[in-house]
PDB file of C-alpha atoms in Angstrom:
ATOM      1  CA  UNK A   1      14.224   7.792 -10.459  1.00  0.00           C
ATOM      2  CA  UNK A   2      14.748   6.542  -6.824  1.00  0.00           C
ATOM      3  CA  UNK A   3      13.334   3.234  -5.755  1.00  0.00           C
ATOM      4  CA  UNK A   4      12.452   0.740  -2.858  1.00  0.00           C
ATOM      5  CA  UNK A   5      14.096  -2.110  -3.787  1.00  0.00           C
ATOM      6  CA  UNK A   6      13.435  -5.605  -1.885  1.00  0.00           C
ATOM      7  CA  UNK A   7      14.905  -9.341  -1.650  1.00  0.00           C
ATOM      8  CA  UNK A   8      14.411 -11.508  -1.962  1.00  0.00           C
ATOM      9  CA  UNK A   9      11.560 -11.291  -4.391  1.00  0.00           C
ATOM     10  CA  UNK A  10      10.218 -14.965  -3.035  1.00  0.00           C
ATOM     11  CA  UNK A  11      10.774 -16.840  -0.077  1.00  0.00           C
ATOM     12  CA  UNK A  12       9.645 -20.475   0.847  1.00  0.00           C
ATOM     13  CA  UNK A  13      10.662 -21.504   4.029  1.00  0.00           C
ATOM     14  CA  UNK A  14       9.079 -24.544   6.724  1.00  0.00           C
ATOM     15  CA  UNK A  15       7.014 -23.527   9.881  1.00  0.00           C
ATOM     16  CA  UNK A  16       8.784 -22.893  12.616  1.00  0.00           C
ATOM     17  CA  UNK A  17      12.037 -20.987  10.461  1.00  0.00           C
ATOM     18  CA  UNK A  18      13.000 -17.532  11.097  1.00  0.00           C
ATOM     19  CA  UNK A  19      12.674 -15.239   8.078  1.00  0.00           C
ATOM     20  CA  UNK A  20      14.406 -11.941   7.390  1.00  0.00           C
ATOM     21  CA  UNK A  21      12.921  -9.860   4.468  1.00  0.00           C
ATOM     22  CA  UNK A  22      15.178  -6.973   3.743  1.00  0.00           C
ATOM     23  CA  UNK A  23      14.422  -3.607   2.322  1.00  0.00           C
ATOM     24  CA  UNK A  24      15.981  -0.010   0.874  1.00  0.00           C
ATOM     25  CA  UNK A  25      14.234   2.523   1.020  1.00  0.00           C
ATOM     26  CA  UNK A  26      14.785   5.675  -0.613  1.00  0.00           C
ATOM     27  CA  UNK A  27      17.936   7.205   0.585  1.00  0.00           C
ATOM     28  CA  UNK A  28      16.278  10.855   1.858  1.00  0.00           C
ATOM     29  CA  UNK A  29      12.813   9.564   2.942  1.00  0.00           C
ATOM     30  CA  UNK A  30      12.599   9.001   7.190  1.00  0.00           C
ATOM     31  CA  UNK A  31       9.770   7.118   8.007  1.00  0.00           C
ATOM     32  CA  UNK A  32       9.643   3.787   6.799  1.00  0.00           C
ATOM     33  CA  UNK A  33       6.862   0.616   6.536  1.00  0.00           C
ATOM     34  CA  UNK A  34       5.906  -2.837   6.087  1.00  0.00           C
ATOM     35  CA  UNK A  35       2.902  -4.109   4.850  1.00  0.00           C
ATOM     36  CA  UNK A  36       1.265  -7.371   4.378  1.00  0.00           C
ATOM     37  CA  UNK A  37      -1.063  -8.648   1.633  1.00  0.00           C
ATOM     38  CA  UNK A  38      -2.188 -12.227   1.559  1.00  0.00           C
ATOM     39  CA  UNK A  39      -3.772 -13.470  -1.062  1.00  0.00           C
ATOM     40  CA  UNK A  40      -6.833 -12.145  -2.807  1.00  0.00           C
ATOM     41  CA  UNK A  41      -6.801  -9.573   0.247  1.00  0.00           C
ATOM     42  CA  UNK A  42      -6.437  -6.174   0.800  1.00  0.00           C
ATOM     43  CA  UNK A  43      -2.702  -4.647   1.756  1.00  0.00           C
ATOM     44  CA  UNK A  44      -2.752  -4.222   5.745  1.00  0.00           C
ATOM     45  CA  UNK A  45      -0.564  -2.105   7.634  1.00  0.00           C
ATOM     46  CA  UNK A  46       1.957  -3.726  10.228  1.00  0.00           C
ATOM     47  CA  UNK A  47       4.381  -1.589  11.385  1.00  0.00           C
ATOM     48  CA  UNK A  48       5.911   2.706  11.171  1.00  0.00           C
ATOM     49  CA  UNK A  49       9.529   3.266  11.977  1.00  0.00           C
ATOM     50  CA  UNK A  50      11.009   6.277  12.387  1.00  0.00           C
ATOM     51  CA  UNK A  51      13.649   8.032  13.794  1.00  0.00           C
ATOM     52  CA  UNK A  52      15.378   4.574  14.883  1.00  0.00           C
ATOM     53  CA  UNK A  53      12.180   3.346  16.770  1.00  0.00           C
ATOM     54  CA  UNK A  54       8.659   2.057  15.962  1.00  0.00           C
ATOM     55  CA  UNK A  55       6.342   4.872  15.421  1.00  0.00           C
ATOM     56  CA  UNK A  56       2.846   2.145  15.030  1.00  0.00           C
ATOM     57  CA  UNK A  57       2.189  -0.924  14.626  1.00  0.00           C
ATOM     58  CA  UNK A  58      -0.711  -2.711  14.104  1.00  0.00           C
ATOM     59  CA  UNK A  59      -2.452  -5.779  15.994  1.00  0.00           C
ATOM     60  CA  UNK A  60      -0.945  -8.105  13.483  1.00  0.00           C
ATOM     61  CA  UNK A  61       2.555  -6.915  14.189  1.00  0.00           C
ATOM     62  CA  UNK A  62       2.684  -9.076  17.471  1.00  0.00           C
ATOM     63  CA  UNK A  63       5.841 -10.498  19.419  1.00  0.00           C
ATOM     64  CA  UNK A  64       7.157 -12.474  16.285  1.00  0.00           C
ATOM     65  CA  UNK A  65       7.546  -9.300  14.094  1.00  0.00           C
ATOM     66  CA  UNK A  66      10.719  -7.634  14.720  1.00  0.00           C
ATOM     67  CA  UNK A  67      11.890  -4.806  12.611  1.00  0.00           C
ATOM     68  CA  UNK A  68      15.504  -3.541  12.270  1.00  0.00           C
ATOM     69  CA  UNK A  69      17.614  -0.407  10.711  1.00  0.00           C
ATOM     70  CA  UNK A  70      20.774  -2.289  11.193  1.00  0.00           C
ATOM     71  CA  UNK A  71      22.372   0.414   9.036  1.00  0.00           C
ATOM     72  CA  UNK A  72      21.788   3.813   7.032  1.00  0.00           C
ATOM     73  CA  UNK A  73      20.499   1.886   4.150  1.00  0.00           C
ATOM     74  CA  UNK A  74      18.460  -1.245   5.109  1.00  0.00           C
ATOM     75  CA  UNK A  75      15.346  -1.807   6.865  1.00  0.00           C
ATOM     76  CA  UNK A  76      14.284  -5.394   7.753  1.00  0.00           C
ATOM     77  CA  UNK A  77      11.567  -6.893   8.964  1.00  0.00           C
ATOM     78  CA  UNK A  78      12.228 -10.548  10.526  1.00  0.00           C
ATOM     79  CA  UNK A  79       9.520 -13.181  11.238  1.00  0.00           C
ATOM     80  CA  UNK A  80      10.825 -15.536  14.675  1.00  0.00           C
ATOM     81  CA  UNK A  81       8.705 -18.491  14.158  1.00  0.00           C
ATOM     82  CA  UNK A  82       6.874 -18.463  10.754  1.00  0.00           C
ATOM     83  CA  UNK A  83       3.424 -19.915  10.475  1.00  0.00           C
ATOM     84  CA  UNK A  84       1.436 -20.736   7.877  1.00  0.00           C
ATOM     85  CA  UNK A  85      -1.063 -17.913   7.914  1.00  0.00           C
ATOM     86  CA  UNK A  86       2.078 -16.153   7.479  1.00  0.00           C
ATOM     87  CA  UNK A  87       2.245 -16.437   3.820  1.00  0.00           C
ATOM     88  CA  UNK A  88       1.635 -13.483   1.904  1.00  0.00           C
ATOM     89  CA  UNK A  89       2.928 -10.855  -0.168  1.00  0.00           C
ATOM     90  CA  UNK A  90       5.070  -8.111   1.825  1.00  0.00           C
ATOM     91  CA  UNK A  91       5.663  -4.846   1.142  1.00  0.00           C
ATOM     92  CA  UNK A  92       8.304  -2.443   2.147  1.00  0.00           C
ATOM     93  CA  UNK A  93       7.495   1.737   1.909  1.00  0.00           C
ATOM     94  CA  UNK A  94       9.275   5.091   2.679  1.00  0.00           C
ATOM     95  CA  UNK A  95       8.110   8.339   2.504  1.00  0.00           C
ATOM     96  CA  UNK A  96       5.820  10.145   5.241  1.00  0.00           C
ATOM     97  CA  UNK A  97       2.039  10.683   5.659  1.00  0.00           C
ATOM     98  CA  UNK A  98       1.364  12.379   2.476  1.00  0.00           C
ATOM     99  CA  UNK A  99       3.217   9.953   0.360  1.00  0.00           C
ATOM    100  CA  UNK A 100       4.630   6.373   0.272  1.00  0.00           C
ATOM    101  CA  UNK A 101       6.115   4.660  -2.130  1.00  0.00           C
ATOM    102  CA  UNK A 102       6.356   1.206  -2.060  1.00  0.00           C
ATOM    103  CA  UNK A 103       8.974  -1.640  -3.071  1.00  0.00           C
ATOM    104  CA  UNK A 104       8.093  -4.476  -5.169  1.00  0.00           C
ATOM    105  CA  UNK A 105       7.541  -7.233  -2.507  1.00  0.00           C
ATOM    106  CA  UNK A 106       8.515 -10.162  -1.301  1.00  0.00           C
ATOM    107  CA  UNK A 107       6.323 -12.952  -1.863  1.00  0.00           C
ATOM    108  CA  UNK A 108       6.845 -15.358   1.550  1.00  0.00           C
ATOM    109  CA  UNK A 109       5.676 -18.816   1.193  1.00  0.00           C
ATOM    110  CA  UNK A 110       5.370 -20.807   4.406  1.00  0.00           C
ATOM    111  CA  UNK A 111       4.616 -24.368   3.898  1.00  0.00           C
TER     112      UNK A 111
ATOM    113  CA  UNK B   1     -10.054   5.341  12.855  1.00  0.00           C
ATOM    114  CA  UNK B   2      -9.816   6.105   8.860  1.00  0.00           C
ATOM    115  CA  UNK B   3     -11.342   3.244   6.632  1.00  0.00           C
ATOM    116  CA  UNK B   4     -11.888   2.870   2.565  1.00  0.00           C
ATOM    117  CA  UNK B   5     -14.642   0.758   0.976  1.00  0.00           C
ATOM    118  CA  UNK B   6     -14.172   0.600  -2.873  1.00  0.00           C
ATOM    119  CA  UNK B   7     -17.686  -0.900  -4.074  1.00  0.00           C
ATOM    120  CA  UNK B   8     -17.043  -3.302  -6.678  1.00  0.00           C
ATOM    121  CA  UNK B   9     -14.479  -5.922  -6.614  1.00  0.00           C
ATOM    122  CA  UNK B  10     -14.538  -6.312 -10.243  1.00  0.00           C
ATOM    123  CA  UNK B  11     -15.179  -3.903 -13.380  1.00  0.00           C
ATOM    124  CA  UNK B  12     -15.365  -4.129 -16.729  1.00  0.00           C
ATOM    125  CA  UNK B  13     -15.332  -1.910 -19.605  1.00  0.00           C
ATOM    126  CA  UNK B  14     -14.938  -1.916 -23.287  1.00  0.00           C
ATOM    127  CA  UNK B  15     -11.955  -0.604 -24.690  1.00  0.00           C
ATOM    128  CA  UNK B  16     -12.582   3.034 -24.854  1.00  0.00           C
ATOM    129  CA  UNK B  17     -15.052   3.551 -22.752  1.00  0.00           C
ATOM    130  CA  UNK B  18     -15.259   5.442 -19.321  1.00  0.00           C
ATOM    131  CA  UNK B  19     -13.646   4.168 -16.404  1.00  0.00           C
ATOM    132  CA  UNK B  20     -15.518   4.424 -12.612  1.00  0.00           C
ATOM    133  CA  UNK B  21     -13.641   3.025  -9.972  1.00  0.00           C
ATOM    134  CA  UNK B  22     -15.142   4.178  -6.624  1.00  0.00           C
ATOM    135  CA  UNK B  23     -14.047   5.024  -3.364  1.00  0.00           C
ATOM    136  CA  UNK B  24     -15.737   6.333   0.248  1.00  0.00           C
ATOM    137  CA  UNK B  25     -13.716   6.928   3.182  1.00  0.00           C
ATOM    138  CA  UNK B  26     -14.387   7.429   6.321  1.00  0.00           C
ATOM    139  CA  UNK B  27     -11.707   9.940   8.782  1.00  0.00           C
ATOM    140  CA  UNK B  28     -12.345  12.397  11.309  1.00  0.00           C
ATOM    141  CA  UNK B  29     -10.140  14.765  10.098  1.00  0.00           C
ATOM    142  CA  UNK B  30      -9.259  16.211   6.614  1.00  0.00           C
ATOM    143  CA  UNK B  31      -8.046  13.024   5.007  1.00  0.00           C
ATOM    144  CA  UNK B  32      -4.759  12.548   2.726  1.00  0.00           C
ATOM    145  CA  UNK B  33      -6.168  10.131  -0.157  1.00  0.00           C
ATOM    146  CA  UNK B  34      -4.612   7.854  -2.769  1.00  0.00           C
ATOM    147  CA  UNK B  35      -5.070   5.552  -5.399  1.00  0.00           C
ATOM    148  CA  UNK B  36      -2.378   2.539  -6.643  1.00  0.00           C
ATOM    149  CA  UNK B  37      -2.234   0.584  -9.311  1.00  0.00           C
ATOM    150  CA  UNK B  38      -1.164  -2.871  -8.956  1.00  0.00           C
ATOM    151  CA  UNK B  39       0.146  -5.278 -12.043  1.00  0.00           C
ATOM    152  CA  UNK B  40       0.071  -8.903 -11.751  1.00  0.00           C
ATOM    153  CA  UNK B  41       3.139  -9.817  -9.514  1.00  0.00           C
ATOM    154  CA  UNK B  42       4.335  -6.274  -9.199  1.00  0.00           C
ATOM    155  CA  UNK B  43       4.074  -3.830  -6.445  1.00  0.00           C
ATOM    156  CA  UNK B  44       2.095  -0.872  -5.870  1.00  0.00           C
ATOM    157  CA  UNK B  45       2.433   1.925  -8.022  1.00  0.00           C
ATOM    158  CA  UNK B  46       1.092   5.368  -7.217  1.00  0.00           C
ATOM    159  CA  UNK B  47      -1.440   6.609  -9.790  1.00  0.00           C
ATOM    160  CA  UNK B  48      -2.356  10.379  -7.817  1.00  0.00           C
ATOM    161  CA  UNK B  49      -3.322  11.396  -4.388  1.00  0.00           C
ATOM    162  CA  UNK B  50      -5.285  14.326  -2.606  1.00  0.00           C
ATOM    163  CA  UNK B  51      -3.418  15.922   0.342  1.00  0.00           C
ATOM    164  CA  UNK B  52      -4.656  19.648  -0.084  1.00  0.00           C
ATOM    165  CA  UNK B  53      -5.398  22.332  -2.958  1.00  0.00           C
ATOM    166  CA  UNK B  54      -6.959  21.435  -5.898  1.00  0.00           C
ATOM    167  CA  UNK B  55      -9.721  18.616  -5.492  1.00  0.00           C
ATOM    168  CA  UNK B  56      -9.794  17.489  -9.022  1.00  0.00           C
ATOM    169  CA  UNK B  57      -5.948  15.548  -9.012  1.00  0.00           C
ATOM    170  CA  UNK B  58      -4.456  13.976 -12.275  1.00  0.00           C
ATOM    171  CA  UNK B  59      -2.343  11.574 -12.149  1.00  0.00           C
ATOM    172  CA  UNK B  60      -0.189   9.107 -14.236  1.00  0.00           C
ATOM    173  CA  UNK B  61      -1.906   7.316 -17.397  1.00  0.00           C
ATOM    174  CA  UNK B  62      -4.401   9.777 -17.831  1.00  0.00           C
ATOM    175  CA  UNK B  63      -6.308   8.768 -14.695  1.00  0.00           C
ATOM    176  CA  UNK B  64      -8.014  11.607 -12.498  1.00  0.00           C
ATOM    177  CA  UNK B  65      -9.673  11.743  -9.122  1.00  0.00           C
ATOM    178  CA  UNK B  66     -12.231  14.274  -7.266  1.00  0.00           C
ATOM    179  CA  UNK B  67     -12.522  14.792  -3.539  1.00  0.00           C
ATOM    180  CA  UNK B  68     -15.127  15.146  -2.511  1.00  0.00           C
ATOM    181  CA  UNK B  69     -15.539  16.129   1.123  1.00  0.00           C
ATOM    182  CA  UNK B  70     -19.451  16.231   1.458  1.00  0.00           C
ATOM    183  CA  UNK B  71     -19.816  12.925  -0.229  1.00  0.00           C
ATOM    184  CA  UNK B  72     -16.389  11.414   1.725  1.00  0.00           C
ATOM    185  CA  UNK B  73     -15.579   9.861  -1.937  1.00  0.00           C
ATOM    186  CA  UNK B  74     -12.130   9.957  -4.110  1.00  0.00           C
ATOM    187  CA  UNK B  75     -13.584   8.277  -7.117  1.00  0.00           C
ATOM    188  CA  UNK B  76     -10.952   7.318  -9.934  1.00  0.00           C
ATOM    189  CA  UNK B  77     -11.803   8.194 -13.686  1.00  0.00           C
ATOM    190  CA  UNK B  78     -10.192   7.841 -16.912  1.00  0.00           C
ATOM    191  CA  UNK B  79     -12.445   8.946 -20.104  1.00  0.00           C
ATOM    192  CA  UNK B  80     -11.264   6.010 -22.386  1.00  0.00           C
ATOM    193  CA  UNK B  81      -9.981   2.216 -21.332  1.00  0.00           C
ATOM    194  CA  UNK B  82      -7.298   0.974 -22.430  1.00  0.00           C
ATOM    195  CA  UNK B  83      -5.932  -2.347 -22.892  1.00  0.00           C
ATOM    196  CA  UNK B  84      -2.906  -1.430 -20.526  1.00  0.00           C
ATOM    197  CA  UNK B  85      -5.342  -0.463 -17.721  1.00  0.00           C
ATOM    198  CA  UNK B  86      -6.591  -3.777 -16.597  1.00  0.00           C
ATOM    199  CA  UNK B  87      -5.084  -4.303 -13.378  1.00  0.00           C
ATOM    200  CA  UNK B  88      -5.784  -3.888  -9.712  1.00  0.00           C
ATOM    201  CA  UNK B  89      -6.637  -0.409  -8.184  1.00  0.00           C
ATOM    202  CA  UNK B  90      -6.097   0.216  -4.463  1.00  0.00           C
ATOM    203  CA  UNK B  91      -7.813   3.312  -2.712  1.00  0.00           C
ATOM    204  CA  UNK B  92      -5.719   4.152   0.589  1.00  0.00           C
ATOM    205  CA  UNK B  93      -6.632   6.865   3.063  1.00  0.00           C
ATOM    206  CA  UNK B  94      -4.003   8.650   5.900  1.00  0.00           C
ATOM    207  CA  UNK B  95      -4.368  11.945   7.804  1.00  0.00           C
ATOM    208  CA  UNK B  96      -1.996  13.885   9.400  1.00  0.00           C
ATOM    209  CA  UNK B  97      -3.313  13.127  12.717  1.00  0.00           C
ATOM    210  CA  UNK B  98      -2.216   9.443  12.757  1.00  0.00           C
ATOM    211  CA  UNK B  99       0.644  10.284  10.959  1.00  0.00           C
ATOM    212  CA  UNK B 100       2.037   7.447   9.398  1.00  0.00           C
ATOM    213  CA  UNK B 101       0.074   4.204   8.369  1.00  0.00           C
ATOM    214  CA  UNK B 102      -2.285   3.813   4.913  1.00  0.00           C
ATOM    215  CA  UNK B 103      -5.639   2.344   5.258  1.00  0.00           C
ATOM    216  CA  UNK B 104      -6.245   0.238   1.946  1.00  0.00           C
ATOM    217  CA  UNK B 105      -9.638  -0.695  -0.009  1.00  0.00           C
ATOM    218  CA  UNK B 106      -9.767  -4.224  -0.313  1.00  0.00           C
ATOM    219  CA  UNK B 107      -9.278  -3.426  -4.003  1.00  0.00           C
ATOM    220  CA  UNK B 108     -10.957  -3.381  -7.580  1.00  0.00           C
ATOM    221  CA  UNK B 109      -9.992  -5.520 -10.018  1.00  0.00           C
ATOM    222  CA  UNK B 110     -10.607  -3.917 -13.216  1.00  0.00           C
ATOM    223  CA  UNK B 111     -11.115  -5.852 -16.677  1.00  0.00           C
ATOM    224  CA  UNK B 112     -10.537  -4.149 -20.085  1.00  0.00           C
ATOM    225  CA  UNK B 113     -12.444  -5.901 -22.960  1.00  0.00           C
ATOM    226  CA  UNK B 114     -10.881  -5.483 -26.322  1.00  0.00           C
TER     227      UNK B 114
END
């Protein structure tokens, strides 16, 4: 059965690094996600790609967030300047409105 | 804007007995609903989800959900617990009007006890 896949599955890196979490989806699916979770919280919506552009994003996704299809199988999503509030659990998805199916994660530990 | 309160952070049941996990919604247009499972360290699995048709859904593990439009609910049931079950449950709402991004519960952690 297809699968979004993720690495790396954990991350530590020091404030102030650059981060790129990588991502692939499933190989038919078009619109593709990233989600956050920090701790003990509920899973929040940061960005929609499709069609090679950003569909939505949300107020979280600011000017540090950068997201990439660099080619027909990746999708990345790379943090500029990590902070520490940036630690959390991140989740790729593909699929569309009426389903999304989402990767295992990538825990991201800024310290 | 779409949101999803689950009431109840945390549940627990015997093993066996009838599983409740609740879920309200609010959207301004016919909603798309979910509900994910989430192991400890894992990702989010999809249990079943509402789009149209039918608005008692089964899903995976014997779980089942009703929509229920006058009521803006999608509460989760499963008519015995299992050990397997405990986990956390996620209740996400989308509509076709926005398109493209879920709105997650803030999630019910739900306890099995043998």
């Amino acid at each position: 059965e297809p699968e979004v896949t993720q690495t790396p599955s954990h991350q530590v890196t020091q404030m102030g690094q650059e981060v790129i979490l990588r991502c692939v989806p499933i190989s038919n699916h078009l619109y593709f996600y990233w989600y956050r979770q920090i701790l003990g919280q509920k899973v929040e919506f940061l960005v929609s790609f499709y069609n090679n552009e950003i569909s939505e994003k949300s107020e979280i996704f600011d000017d540090q967030f950068s997201v990439e299809r660099p080619d027909g199988s990746n999708f990345t999503l790379k943090i500029r300047s990590t902070k520490l509030e940036d630690s959390a659990m991140y989740f790729c998805a593909s699929g569309g409105p009426n389903e999304q199916y989402f990767g295992p994660g990538t825990r991201l530990t800024v310290t | 804007a779409q949101s999803v309160t689950q009431l109840g952070s945390h549940v627990s049941v015997s093993e066996g007995a009838l599983v409740l996990l609740r879920c309200n919604y609010s959207s301004s247009v016919p909603p798309y609903l979910f509900w994910y499972v989430q192991y400890p360290n894992q990702g989010l699995q999809l249990l079943l989800k509402y789009t149209t048709g039918a608005t008692l859904v089964k899903g995976i593990n014997g779980f089942e959900a009703e929509f229920k439009k006058s009521e803006t609910s999608f509460h989760l049931t499963k008519p015995s617990a299992h050990m397997s079950d405990a986990a956390e449950y996620f209740c996400a709402v989308s509509d076709y009007d926005t398109g493209n991004q879920f709105y997650f519960g803030t999630g019910t952690s739900l306890t099995v006890i043998p």
